[in-house]
Coordinates of C-alpha atoms and ligand atoms in Angstrom, one line a residue:
M30 CA 25.4 0.0 -39.5
I31 CA 26.3 -1.9 -36.4
T32 CA 27.4 -5.4 -37.3
S33 CA 29.5 -6.8 -34.4
T34 CA 28.8 -5.5 -31.0
R35 CA 30.1 -5.6 -27.5
A36 CA 27.7 -5.8 -24.6
P37 CA 27.7 -2.6 -22.5
D38 CA 29.1 -3.2 -19.0
G39 CA 26.5 -2.9 -16.2
P40 CA 23.0 -1.5 -16.4
L41 CA 21.6 0.2 -19.4
E42 CA 22.5 3.8 -19.1
T43 CA 21.0 6.8 -20.8
T44 CA 22.4 10.3 -21.2
A45 CA 21.2 13.7 -20.5
V46 CA 17.6 14.7 -21.2
L47 CA 17.3 15.6 -24.9
E48 CA 14.8 18.0 -26.5
R49 CA 13.0 18.9 -23.3
E50 CA 14.0 22.5 -23.0
H51 CA 10.4 23.8 -22.9
E52 CA 9.3 21.2 -20.3
L53 CA 12.3 21.8 -18.1
R54 CA 11.8 25.6 -18.3
V55 CA 8.1 25.2 -17.2
V56 CA 9.1 22.9 -14.3
D57 CA 11.9 25.2 -13.1
A58 CA 9.7 28.3 -13.4
S59 CA 6.9 26.6 -11.5
L60 CA 9.3 25.7 -8.7
A61 CA 10.5 29.3 -8.5
D62 CA 6.9 30.6 -8.4
A63 CA 6.0 28.2 -5.6
R64 CA 8.9 29.4 -3.5
V65 CA 7.4 32.9 -3.6
G66 CA 4.0 31.7 -2.7
K67 CA 2.4 31.3 -6.1
G68 CA 1.7 27.6 -6.6
T69 CA 1.0 25.7 -9.7
A70 CA -0.1 22.3 -10.8
I71 CA 1.8 20.6 -13.7
V72 CA 0.2 17.8 -15.6
I73 CA 2.6 15.9 -17.7
E74 CA 0.8 13.6 -20.2
G75 CA 2.1 11.2 -22.7
E76 CA 2.4 7.5 -23.7
A77 CA 4.6 5.1 -21.8
G78 CA 8.3 5.7 -22.4
I79 CA 8.0 9.2 -23.7
G80 CA 9.9 10.6 -20.7
K81 CA 7.4 11.6 -18.0
S82 CA 9.2 10.0 -15.1
T83 CA 12.4 11.6 -16.3
L84 CA 10.8 15.0 -16.0
A85 CA 9.2 14.1 -12.7
R86 CA 12.6 13.1 -11.3
H87 CA 14.1 16.3 -12.5
A88 CA 11.4 18.2 -10.8
A89 CA 11.8 16.4 -7.5
G90 CA 15.6 16.6 -7.6
T91 CA 15.5 20.4 -8.4
A92 CA 12.9 21.0 -5.7
R93 CA 15.1 19.2 -3.1
R94 CA 18.1 21.2 -4.1
L95 CA 16.1 24.4 -3.7
G96 CA 15.3 23.3 -0.1
M97 CA 11.7 22.5 -0.8
R98 CA 10.1 19.6 1.0
V99 CA 9.4 16.9 -1.6
L100 CA 6.6 14.4 -1.2
R101 CA 6.5 11.6 -3.8
A102 CA 4.2 8.8 -4.7
Q103 CA 3.8 6.5 -7.6
G104 CA 0.6 4.9 -8.8
G105 CA 0.8 1.1 -9.3
E106 CA -1.3 -0.9 -11.8
L107 CA -2.3 -3.4 -9.1
E108 CA -2.8 -0.9 -6.3
R109 CA -5.1 1.5 -8.0
G110 CA -8.1 0.1 -6.0
L111 CA -6.4 0.8 -2.7
P112 CA -8.2 3.7 -1.1
Y113 CA -5.8 6.6 -0.1
G114 CA -2.9 4.5 -1.3
I115 CA -1.3 7.5 -3.0
V116 CA -2.0 9.8 0.0
T117 CA -0.5 7.3 2.3
E118 CA 2.7 7.2 0.2
L119 CA 2.9 11.0 0.2
F120 CA 2.2 11.6 3.8
G121 CA 2.7 8.4 5.7
G122 CA 6.3 9.3 6.4
L123 CA 5.2 12.5 8.2
A124 CA 2.9 10.6 10.5
R125 CA 5.9 8.6 11.6
E126 CA 8.2 11.7 11.8
G127 CA 8.7 13.6 15.0
L128 CA 7.0 16.5 13.4
S129 CA 3.7 14.8 13.4
G130 CA 2.3 16.5 16.5
E131 CA 2.2 20.1 15.1
L132 CA 1.4 19.0 11.6
F133 CA -1.8 17.3 12.6
A134 CA -2.9 20.1 14.8
G135 CA -6.3 21.6 14.2
P136 CA -8.5 20.4 11.4
A137 CA -5.6 18.3 10.0
G138 CA -6.2 15.9 12.8
A139 CA -9.1 14.4 10.7
A140 CA -6.5 12.9 8.3
L141 CA -4.5 11.2 11.0
P142 CA -6.5 8.0 11.1
L143 CA -5.8 7.5 7.4
L144 CA -2.0 7.8 7.8
D145 CA -1.1 6.6 11.2
P146 CA -1.2 2.8 11.5
A147 CA -1.4 3.2 15.3
T148 CA -4.8 4.8 15.2
G149 CA -5.5 2.9 11.9
A150 CA -8.5 3.5 9.7
G151 CA -10.1 0.4 11.0
S152 CA -10.4 1.9 14.4
V153 CA -12.2 5.1 13.3
A154 CA -15.3 3.2 12.5
V155 CA -16.8 3.3 16.0
P156 CA -20.6 3.3 16.0
G157 CA -22.1 6.8 15.5
D158 CA -18.8 8.1 14.2
R159 CA -19.1 7.3 10.5
P160 CA -16.0 7.7 8.3
D161 CA -16.4 10.8 6.3
P162 CA -14.5 11.1 3.0
V163 CA -15.2 14.8 2.9
A164 CA -13.6 15.2 6.3
Y165 CA -10.6 13.2 5.3
V166 CA -10.0 15.4 2.3
H167 CA -10.5 18.5 4.4
G168 CA -8.0 17.1 7.0
L169 CA -5.4 16.3 4.3
F170 CA -5.8 19.8 2.9
W171 CA -5.1 21.3 6.3
L172 CA -2.2 18.9 6.7
V173 CA -0.6 20.4 3.6
L174 CA -1.4 24.0 4.8
N175 CA 0.4 23.2 8.1
L176 CA 3.3 21.8 6.1
T177 CA 3.7 24.9 4.1
E178 CA 4.2 26.8 7.4
L179 CA 7.6 25.1 7.4
G180 CA 8.5 26.0 3.9
P181 CA 7.5 25.4 0.2
V182 CA 6.4 21.9 -0.8
A183 CA 6.6 19.9 -4.0
I184 CA 4.2 17.0 -4.4
V185 CA 5.1 14.7 -7.2
V186 CA 2.9 11.8 -8.3
D187 CA 4.2 9.6 -11.0
D188 CA 2.0 7.2 -13.0
A189 CA -1.0 9.1 -11.7
Q190 CA -3.2 7.3 -14.2
W191 CA -3.1 4.5 -11.6
S192 CA -4.0 6.7 -8.6
D193 CA -6.8 5.6 -6.4
E194 CA -10.0 7.8 -6.6
P195 CA -10.0 9.2 -3.0
S196 CA -6.4 10.4 -3.3
L197 CA -7.2 12.1 -6.6
R198 CA -10.2 13.8 -4.9
F199 CA -7.7 15.2 -2.4
I200 CA -5.3 16.4 -5.0
H201 CA -8.1 18.0 -6.9
R202 CA -9.1 19.9 -3.8
L203 CA -5.5 21.0 -3.3
V204 CA -5.2 22.2 -6.9
E205 CA -8.3 24.3 -6.6
R206 CA -6.5 26.5 -4.1
I207 CA -3.0 26.1 -5.3
D208 CA -2.3 29.6 -6.7
E209 CA -2.4 31.0 -3.1
L210 CA 0.0 28.4 -1.7
P211 CA 3.8 27.8 -1.9
I212 CA 3.3 24.4 -3.6
V213 CA 3.9 22.6 -6.8
V214 CA 1.8 19.6 -7.6
L215 CA 3.2 17.6 -10.5
L216 CA 1.2 14.7 -11.9
A217 CA 2.7 12.5 -14.6
M218 CA 0.1 10.3 -16.3
R219 CA -0.6 8.3 -19.4
P220 CA -3.7 9.2 -21.3
E221 CA -6.0 6.3 -20.7
G222 CA -7.5 5.0 -23.8
D223 CA -9.1 1.8 -22.7
S224 CA -10.1 2.2 -19.1
P225 CA -12.9 4.5 -18.0
E226 CA -11.2 7.6 -16.7
S227 CA -11.9 9.0 -13.3
N228 CA -13.7 12.3 -12.8
A229 CA -10.9 13.6 -10.7
A230 CA -8.3 12.9 -13.4
R231 CA -10.4 14.6 -16.0
L232 CA -11.0 17.6 -13.8
L233 CA -7.3 17.9 -13.0
R234 CA -6.4 17.8 -16.7
A235 CA -8.9 20.5 -17.5
H236 CA -8.0 22.6 -14.5
R237 CA -7.7 26.3 -15.5
S238 CA -4.4 27.0 -13.8
A239 CA -2.7 23.7 -14.5
R240 CA 0.3 23.8 -16.8
H241 CA -0.1 21.0 -19.3
L242 CA 3.0 19.4 -20.7
V243 CA 2.9 16.9 -23.5
P244 CA 6.5 15.8 -24.2
A245 CA 6.9 15.2 -28.0
P246 CA 8.6 12.3 -29.6
L247 CA 12.3 12.8 -30.1
T248 CA 13.5 14.0 -33.5
E249 CA 15.5 11.7 -35.8
H250 CA 18.6 13.7 -34.8
A251 CA 18.0 13.1 -31.0
V252 CA 17.2 9.4 -31.6
G253 CA 20.6 9.1 -33.3
D254 CA 22.3 10.8 -30.3
L255 CA 20.6 8.7 -27.8
M256 CA 21.4 5.5 -29.7
A257 CA 25.0 6.6 -29.9
S258 CA 25.2 7.3 -26.2
V259 CA 23.7 3.9 -25.3
T260 CA 25.8 1.8 -27.7
G261 CA 28.9 3.9 -27.2
R262 CA 29.4 4.0 -31.0
P263 CA 28.6 6.5 -33.7
V264 CA 25.3 5.8 -35.5
G265 CA 25.1 6.1 -39.2
D266 CA 22.3 7.8 -41.2
G267 CA 20.7 4.6 -42.2
L268 CA 20.4 3.1 -38.8
R269 CA 19.3 6.5 -37.4
R270 CA 16.5 6.8 -39.8
T271 CA 15.3 3.2 -39.4
S272 CA 15.5 3.5 -35.6
W273 CA 13.6 6.7 -35.6
R274 CA 10.8 5.2 -37.7
A275 CA 10.7 2.0 -35.7
T276 CA 10.6 3.7 -32.3
R277 CA 8.5 6.6 -33.4
G278 CA 10.9 8.8 -31.4
N279 CA 9.8 7.2 -28.1
P280 CA 13.0 7.5 -25.9
F281 CA 12.3 4.3 -23.9
F282 CA 12.0 2.3 -27.1
V283 CA 15.2 3.9 -28.4
T284 CA 17.1 2.9 -25.3
E285 CA 15.7 -0.7 -25.6
L286 CA 16.6 -0.9 -29.3
A287 CA 20.0 0.5 -28.7
A288 CA 20.7 -1.9 -25.8
E289 CA 19.5 -4.9 -27.9
L290 CA 21.7 -3.8 -30.8
A291 CA 24.7 -3.5 -28.5
R292 CA 24.3 -7.0 -27.1
P293 CA 26.4 -9.9 -28.2
G294 CA 24.8 -11.8 -31.0
A295 CA 22.7 -8.8 -31.8
G296 CA 22.8 -9.8 -35.5
R297 CA 19.5 -11.7 -35.0
L298 CA 17.7 -8.4 -34.6
D299 CA 17.3 -6.8 -37.9
P300 CA 16.7 -3.1 -37.5
D301 CA 15.0 -3.0 -40.9
G302 CA 12.4 -5.4 -39.6
L303 CA 11.4 -3.3 -36.6
D304 CA 8.4 -1.6 -37.9
A305 CA 5.9 -3.7 -35.9
T306 CA 3.7 -1.9 -33.4
V307 CA 5.5 -0.4 -30.4
P308 CA 4.0 -2.6 -27.6
D309 CA 4.7 -5.7 -29.6
R310 CA 8.2 -4.8 -30.1
V311 CA 8.9 -4.2 -26.4
G312 CA 7.1 -7.4 -25.6
R313 CA 9.6 -9.0 -27.9
F314 CA 12.6 -7.3 -26.2
V315 CA 11.4 -8.4 -22.8
G316 CA 10.6 -11.9 -24.1
L317 CA 14.1 -12.2 -25.7
R318 CA 15.8 -11.2 -22.5
L319 CA 13.7 -13.4 -20.3
A320 CA 14.3 -16.3 -22.6
A321 CA 18.0 -15.7 -22.3
L322 CA 17.9 -16.0 -18.5
D323 CA 18.0 -19.0 -16.3
D324 CA 15.0 -20.4 -14.5
P325 CA 15.6 -18.8 -11.1
A326 CA 16.0 -15.4 -12.6
R327 CA 12.8 -15.8 -14.6
R328 CA 10.9 -17.0 -11.6
L329 CA 12.2 -14.0 -9.5
A330 CA 11.1 -11.6 -12.2
E331 CA 7.7 -13.1 -12.2
A332 CA 7.4 -12.9 -8.4
V333 CA 8.4 -9.2 -8.5
A334 CA 5.8 -8.5 -11.2
V335 CA 3.1 -10.2 -9.2
L336 CA 4.0 -8.5 -5.9
G337 CA 3.9 -5.0 -7.5
E338 CA 4.6 -2.3 -4.9
S339 CA 4.7 -4.9 -2.1
A340 CA 7.8 -6.4 -3.6
T341 CA 10.8 -7.0 -1.4
I342 CA 13.7 -9.3 -2.2
R343 CA 12.7 -11.6 0.7
R344 CA 9.0 -11.9 -0.4
A345 CA 10.0 -12.3 -4.0
A346 CA 12.5 -15.0 -3.1
I347 CA 9.8 -16.9 -1.1
L348 CA 7.3 -16.7 -4.0
A349 CA 9.9 -17.8 -6.5
G350 CA 11.0 -20.7 -4.2
L351 CA 14.5 -19.4 -3.9
D352 CA 16.9 -19.1 -0.9
A353 CA 18.2 -15.6 -0.1
A354 CA 21.6 -15.9 -1.7
P355 CA 20.5 -17.3 -5.1
A356 CA 17.7 -14.7 -5.1
V357 CA 20.1 -11.8 -4.8
E358 CA 22.2 -13.4 -7.5
A359 CA 19.2 -13.7 -9.7
A360 CA 18.2 -10.1 -9.1
R361 CA 21.7 -9.1 -10.1
R362 CA 21.4 -10.9 -13.4
L363 CA 18.0 -9.3 -14.0
T364 CA 19.5 -5.9 -13.4
E365 CA 22.2 -6.7 -15.9
A366 CA 19.7 -7.8 -18.4
G367 CA 17.9 -4.4 -18.1
I368 CA 14.8 -6.0 -16.5
L369 CA 15.1 -4.8 -12.9
D370 CA 16.2 -1.4 -11.9
D371 CA 19.8 -1.0 -10.9
L372 CA 19.0 1.3 -8.0
A373 CA 16.0 -0.5 -6.6
I374 CA 16.3 -4.2 -7.4
T375 CA 12.8 -5.0 -6.5
E376 CA 11.5 -2.6 -9.1
F377 CA 11.4 -3.0 -12.8
R378 CA 13.5 -0.8 -15.0
H379 CA 10.2 0.6 -16.4
P380 CA 6.5 -0.2 -16.0
I381 CA 6.5 -1.4 -19.6
V382 CA 9.0 -4.1 -18.7
R383 CA 6.8 -5.1 -15.7
S384 CA 3.8 -5.4 -18.0
G385 CA 5.9 -7.5 -20.4
V386 CA 7.0 -9.9 -17.7
Y387 CA 3.6 -10.0 -16.1
A388 CA 1.9 -10.8 -19.4
S389 CA 4.4 -13.6 -20.0
I390 CA 3.2 -15.6 -17.0
P391 CA 0.5 -18.1 -17.9
V392 CA -2.8 -17.1 -16.3
P393 CA -3.2 -20.0 -13.9
V394 CA 0.4 -19.6 -12.6
R395 CA -0.1 -15.9 -12.2
S396 CA -3.3 -16.4 -10.3
A397 CA -1.7 -18.9 -7.9
L398 CA 1.2 -16.5 -7.4
H399 CA -1.2 -13.7 -6.5
R400 CA -3.0 -16.0 -4.0
R401 CA 0.3 -17.0 -2.4
A402 CA 1.5 -13.4 -2.3
A403 CA -1.7 -12.4 -0.5
L404 CA -1.3 -15.1 2.1
L405 CA 2.4 -14.1 2.5
L406 CA 1.5 -10.4 3.0
A407 CA -1.3 -11.3 5.4
D408 CA 1.0 -13.5 7.5
E409 CA 3.4 -10.5 7.7
G410 CA 0.5 -8.3 8.9
V411 CA 0.9 -5.7 6.1
E412 CA -1.9 -3.3 5.4
I413 CA -5.0 -5.4 4.7
G414 CA -5.8 -3.3 1.6
L415 CA -2.7 -4.7 -0.2
V416 CA -3.8 -8.2 0.7
G417 CA -7.1 -7.4 -0.9
T418 CA -5.6 -6.2 -4.1
Q419 CA -3.6 -9.4 -4.5
L420 CA -6.7 -11.5 -3.8
E421 CA -8.8 -9.6 -6.4
A422 CA -6.2 -10.7 -9.0
A423 CA -6.3 -14.4 -7.9
E424 CA -8.8 -16.9 -9.3
P425 CA -11.3 -18.3 -6.8
A426 CA -10.2 -21.5 -5.0
A427 CA -12.9 -22.1 -2.3
D428 CA -10.5 -21.1 0.4
A429 CA -12.0 -20.0 3.7
R430 CA -9.0 -18.0 4.7
V431 CA -9.3 -16.0 1.5
V432 CA -12.9 -15.2 2.3
D433 CA -11.9 -13.9 5.7
L434 CA -9.1 -11.8 4.3
L435 CA -11.3 -10.2 1.7
A436 CA -13.9 -9.5 4.4
A437 CA -11.3 -7.8 6.5
A438 CA -10.1 -5.7 3.6
A439 CA -13.7 -4.8 2.9
R440 CA -14.2 -3.6 6.5
D441 CA -11.1 -1.5 6.2
A442 CA -12.4 0.1 3.0
V443 CA -15.7 0.9 4.7
A444 CA -13.8 2.4 7.6
R445 CA -12.0 4.6 5.0
G446 CA -15.4 5.7 3.7
E447 CA -15.0 3.8 0.5
P448 CA -17.9 1.3 0.4
G449 CA -17.6 1.0 -3.4
V450 CA -14.2 -0.7 -2.9
A451 CA -15.7 -2.9 -0.2
V452 CA -18.4 -4.0 -2.7
S453 CA -15.8 -5.1 -5.2
L454 CA -13.9 -7.1 -2.5
L455 CA -17.0 -8.8 -1.1
R456 CA -18.2 -9.7 -4.6
R457 CA -14.9 -11.3 -5.1
A458 CA -15.3 -13.1 -1.8
M459 CA -18.7 -14.5 -2.9
T460 CA -17.0 -16.0 -6.0
E461 CA -14.5 -17.9 -3.9
P462 CA -17.1 -19.0 -2.6
P463 CA -17.4 -18.9 1.2
E464 CA -18.3 -22.0 3.1
P465 CA -22.1 -22.5 3.4
T466 CA -22.1 -21.3 7.0
M467 CA -20.4 -18.1 6.1
R468 CA -22.4 -17.3 3.0
A469 CA -25.2 -15.3 4.7
E470 CA -22.8 -13.2 6.6
V471 CA -20.6 -12.3 3.6
L472 CA -23.7 -11.5 1.6
A473 CA -25.2 -9.3 4.4
N474 CA -21.9 -7.3 4.5
L475 CA -22.1 -7.0 0.7
A476 CA -25.7 -5.8 0.9
R477 CA -24.7 -3.2 3.5
A478 CA -21.8 -2.0 1.4
E479 CA -23.9 -1.8 -1.7
A480 CA -26.4 0.2 0.2
E481 CA -23.7 2.6 1.5
A482 CA -22.4 2.9 -2.0
A483 CA -25.9 3.8 -3.1
L484 CA -26.0 0.9 -5.5
P485 CA -29.4 -0.3 -6.7
D486 CA -28.2 -3.9 -6.3
A487 CA -28.6 -3.6 -2.5
A488 CA -32.3 -4.5 -2.4
A489 CA -31.8 -7.7 -4.4
T490 CA -28.8 -8.7 -2.3
Y491 CA -30.8 -8.2 0.9
A492 CA -33.6 -10.3 -0.6
T493 CA -31.1 -13.1 -1.1
V494 CA -29.7 -12.9 2.4
L495 CA -33.2 -13.1 3.8
T496 CA -33.7 -16.5 2.0
L497 CA -30.6 -17.8 3.9
V498 CA -31.4 -16.5 7.4
D499 CA -33.9 -18.1 9.8
D500 CA -33.3 -16.3 13.1
P501 CA -36.2 -13.8 13.5
A502 CA -34.1 -11.2 15.3
R503 CA -31.5 -11.2 12.6
R504 CA -34.2 -11.1 9.9
A505 CA -35.8 -8.1 11.6
E506 CA -32.4 -6.4 11.6
L507 CA -31.8 -7.1 7.9
R508 CA -35.2 -5.7 7.0
R509 CA -34.5 -2.6 9.0
E510 CA -31.2 -2.1 7.2
L511 CA -33.0 -2.7 3.9
G512 CA -35.6 -0.1 4.9
H513 CA -33.0 2.5 5.6
A514 CA -31.3 1.8 2.2
L515 CA -34.6 2.2 0.4
L516 CA -35.3 5.4 2.3
A517 CA -31.9 6.8 1.3
A518 CA -32.8 5.9 -2.3
G519 CA -36.1 7.7 -2.0
Q520 CA -38.2 4.6 -2.3
W521 CA -40.6 5.4 0.5
A522 CA -43.3 2.9 -0.2
A523 CA -40.8 0.0 -0.4
A524 CA -39.0 1.3 2.7
R525 CA -42.2 1.3 4.6
E526 CA -43.0 -2.2 3.6
A527 CA -39.5 -3.4 4.7
F528 CA -39.9 -1.7 8.1
E529 CA -43.3 -3.2 8.5
L530 CA -42.1 -6.7 7.6
G531 CA -39.3 -6.2 10.0
L532 CA -41.6 -5.3 12.8
A533 CA -43.7 -8.4 12.0
E534 CA -40.5 -10.6 12.2
G535 CA -39.7 -9.2 15.6
A536 CA -43.2 -9.8 16.9
Ligands
ADP24 N1 14.3 13.5 -23.4 C1 15.0 12.4 -23.2 N2 16.2 12.2 -23.7 C2 16.9 11.1 -23.5 N3 16.5 10.0 -22.9 C3 15.2 10.1 -22.4 C4 14.4 11.3 -22.5 N4 13.2 11.0 -21.9 C5 13.3 9.8 -21.5 N5 14.5 9.2 -21.7 C6 14.9 7.8 -21.4 O1 13.8 7.0 -21.8 C7 13.5 6.0 -20.8 C8 12.0 6.2 -20.5 O2 11.7 7.4 -19.9 P1 10.7 7.6 -18.7 O3 10.9 8.9 -18.2 O4 10.8 6.5 -17.8 O5 9.3 7.5 -19.5 P2 7.8 7.5 -19.0 O6 7.8 7.8 -17.6 O7 7.1 8.5 -19.8 O8 7.3 6.1 -19.3 C9 14.4 6.3 -19.7 O9 15.4 5.4 -19.8 C10 14.9 7.7 -19.9 O10 16.2 7.8 -19.4
MG25 MG1 7.1 6.6 -16.0

């Protein structure tokens, strides 16, 4: 048993990958197959901490060593509503590279507006040229085909359970044809118990040619080895058995437990009392570490958790109310405490740690931080979709600027052919609520987005807008829009009535 301990110097380190021979073999074989033109999809599935990212990193690293082009993206809990977020992460770099000309030749050109901020999705919505999600997916598919002309490709998406829907549709399309292409698509995802799963994710999982990997919990033996390598000391039978039981062989929890045991004053953590449920226990580790930190470090961690993928040290410092130098110092302490990653200090060591920090922020504080983050990002002119995701996480505060930004994010979503996302942004805008003078306009946009998303709510929303608008020309236009929505829904009689009322307004 470990009684007295010495803190490990520097960040928490883990050793080689244990007990993953089968998974590594499958990954290596898939990469070899792809290089001779026979592509595969690999779906790695398992709970948080079981070792998916570790395998994904191995795949990306090996592919790169083999001379393959590696495109990577990571789903983010906050960013899952951002249409084509994953696709932009995968291919955005290409649009900026010198290669972009040839890559976007032919049908691939249809994808360019999604990826190139210069042409920007917002600018594709010229009248008569409706954004077409099918064309986007087709263009992206051709982009990948063009890319394979230059050599084999590995596409690695980690935390794919948080992918946005349109990106998953594209990946699904690619996987359908993958066995004829020099490509490996690797998706690492958690099985999602609580949230409704997307169709695309379900299809991918069931895909006939996908290789499905489900990393198993580590055996008691491997748990002992991992503990020993993190603590730097031999681990006796008793501790090994308790740790295995308490961590259920989950490698992340093993490394957390080991790091906690190796900390000064670790006596307070009784390994025999560690049989609580897994998430609770990690919540406790994160809580203990946060509690041991000073106020600036804690505030910085909270800011990073709120910013999500938009986190930079500058933005986090502003949100935390810190100057640059103290912020960097705080980040260093957070890295030492195993909260932030040692390679990318504006990322958490693990999404579980982010969740722990995020959950520790009182809701009103969190909400205010999201709002300030949104305004900060908007001032910097970052992609409007990211501003929208921040605002959706902020409580309403009757702020006209917030309404404007949500409306702008909704326009962008419509331009990307995702009216469903626009509906959610505009509903959020209505709760802010808008100033009375803006209410009709926001509602009219909501009605139009609902109609485009083929939601039955559209008719009722149009009816509400009509109670707010006096101008006959505008009323006629609204009735015409409503008529078209009803037509599209196959409600001919109601559509006819709407058109007739519209004509009467105009008269
Ligand atoms: N097979 C393994 N052997 C040893 N350590 C592992 C293994 N798999 C994961 N780890 C360690 O466990 C932690 C969590 O792994 P990670 O790959 O991030 O899990 P996931 O992505 O499934 O949440 C990391 O610190 C990693 O180094
Ligand atoms: Mg992971």
